């Protein structure tokens, strides 16, 4: 009989009791367990520099490229960096509780990462000069930058400990949660919720630019059963911010969208890129098991479906048609 899957609550308890204190006591000089609350309106991105004539300084301006993977965004970002400049992951955060319900059985991205890293320790430890004594509750148009989150084990499939710890930056922003949608659940019913969601994405990008990151890894931010934002609408928001918004055009090089259901790795991994280039980078034993398998399968299909929507929205033909005739059509 194969070993039983570890319980999330037990993994969380072990992280809280053993790993997080150990990392704090032994690695703080290398990976400071601190974070900073960043207010979006205080850090607008400045356009890339131009010559006095107005011509772009091409060597300082990036042309964003996109890739899509069925992978855990944290694992992908760590592998992608591979000892070079770290790659931040944009993480959907709980607005009131650091790590959300990470000590329970919730399997959302933030909770899963907290069980395998010291993210909770960074979120609850504002750095010197932080704008507030506490990062919580996170204001609607703000996010938290944790530049050195230490990951010490695999994800929720087995939670196997790593012999060598890894670190990466995490940008924590709260997506809009369960907005009111139209009858077929493909669009926002209310304009203000759509605009607020776009402000959330804008906040994450402003934090990335402020801290000097040109490559990004983005997971299912605001998608899935926990948040239920419409994938096509969210995909178009990301695309328009990267390719059409003058505040962000030229700031980003490689952007990876990495979607994986929280239950664990997909059976098959796939990737594709848009704009002609990509980024570096058993039998059922009980009715309970059957129900769990069905839920996992449904989540996998939902995640894969969202990824296909993103690929379509970012495809060159769709971008060309949507931007045809605009001043951005020659990018």
GROMACS .gro file of N, CA and C in nm, residues 179-183 187-194 230 233:
model
   45
  179UNK      N    1  -1.633   3.819  -0.789
  179UNK     CA    2  -1.711   3.932  -0.842
  179UNK      C    3  -1.842   3.884  -0.903
  180UNK      N    4  -1.934   3.975  -0.918
  180UNK     CA    5  -2.060   3.945  -0.985
  180UNK      C    6  -2.033   3.936  -1.134
  181UNK      N    7  -2.076   3.824  -1.197
  181UNK     CA    8  -2.051   3.801  -1.338
  181UNK      C    9  -2.181   3.803  -1.417
  182UNK      N   10  -2.168   3.811  -1.549
  182UNK     CA   11  -2.286   3.808  -1.635
  182UNK      C   12  -2.346   3.667  -1.639
  183UNK      N   13  -2.451   3.647  -1.719
  183UNK     CA   14  -2.527   3.522  -1.715
  183UNK      C   15  -2.444   3.399  -1.752
  187UNK      N   16  -1.788   3.745  -1.823
  187UNK     CA   17  -1.752   3.885  -1.808
  187UNK      C   18  -1.799   3.938  -1.674
  188UNK      N   19  -1.737   4.048  -1.633
  188UNK     CA   20  -1.781   4.114  -1.510
  188UNK      C   21  -1.917   4.178  -1.532
  189UNK      N   22  -2.002   4.170  -1.432
  189UNK     CA   23  -2.133   4.234  -1.440
  189UNK      C   24  -2.123   4.383  -1.405
  190UNK      N   25  -2.027   4.416  -1.320
  190UNK     CA   26  -2.014   4.555  -1.275
  190UNK      C   27  -1.878   4.612  -1.315
  191UNK      N   28  -1.881   4.729  -1.374
  191UNK     CA   29  -1.759   4.793  -1.423
  191UNK      C   30  -1.662   4.822  -1.309
  192UNK      N   31  -1.714   4.860  -1.192
  192UNK     CA   32  -1.624   4.897  -1.082
  192UNK      C   33  -1.543   4.777  -1.034
  193UNK      N   34  -1.600   4.656  -1.037
  193UNK     CA   35  -1.523   4.538  -0.998
  193UNK      C   36  -1.418   4.504  -1.103
  194UNK      N   37  -1.450   4.525  -1.228
  194UNK     CA   38  -1.353   4.502  -1.334
  194UNK      C   39  -1.237   4.600  -1.322
  230UNK      N   40  -1.327   3.609  -1.429
  230UNK     CA   41  -1.337   3.546  -1.560
  230UNK      C   42  -1.203   3.543  -1.633
  233UNK      N   43  -1.131   3.785  -1.941
  233UNK     CA   44  -1.121   3.925  -1.901
  233UNK      C   45  -0.987   3.953  -1.834
   0.00000   0.00000   0.00000
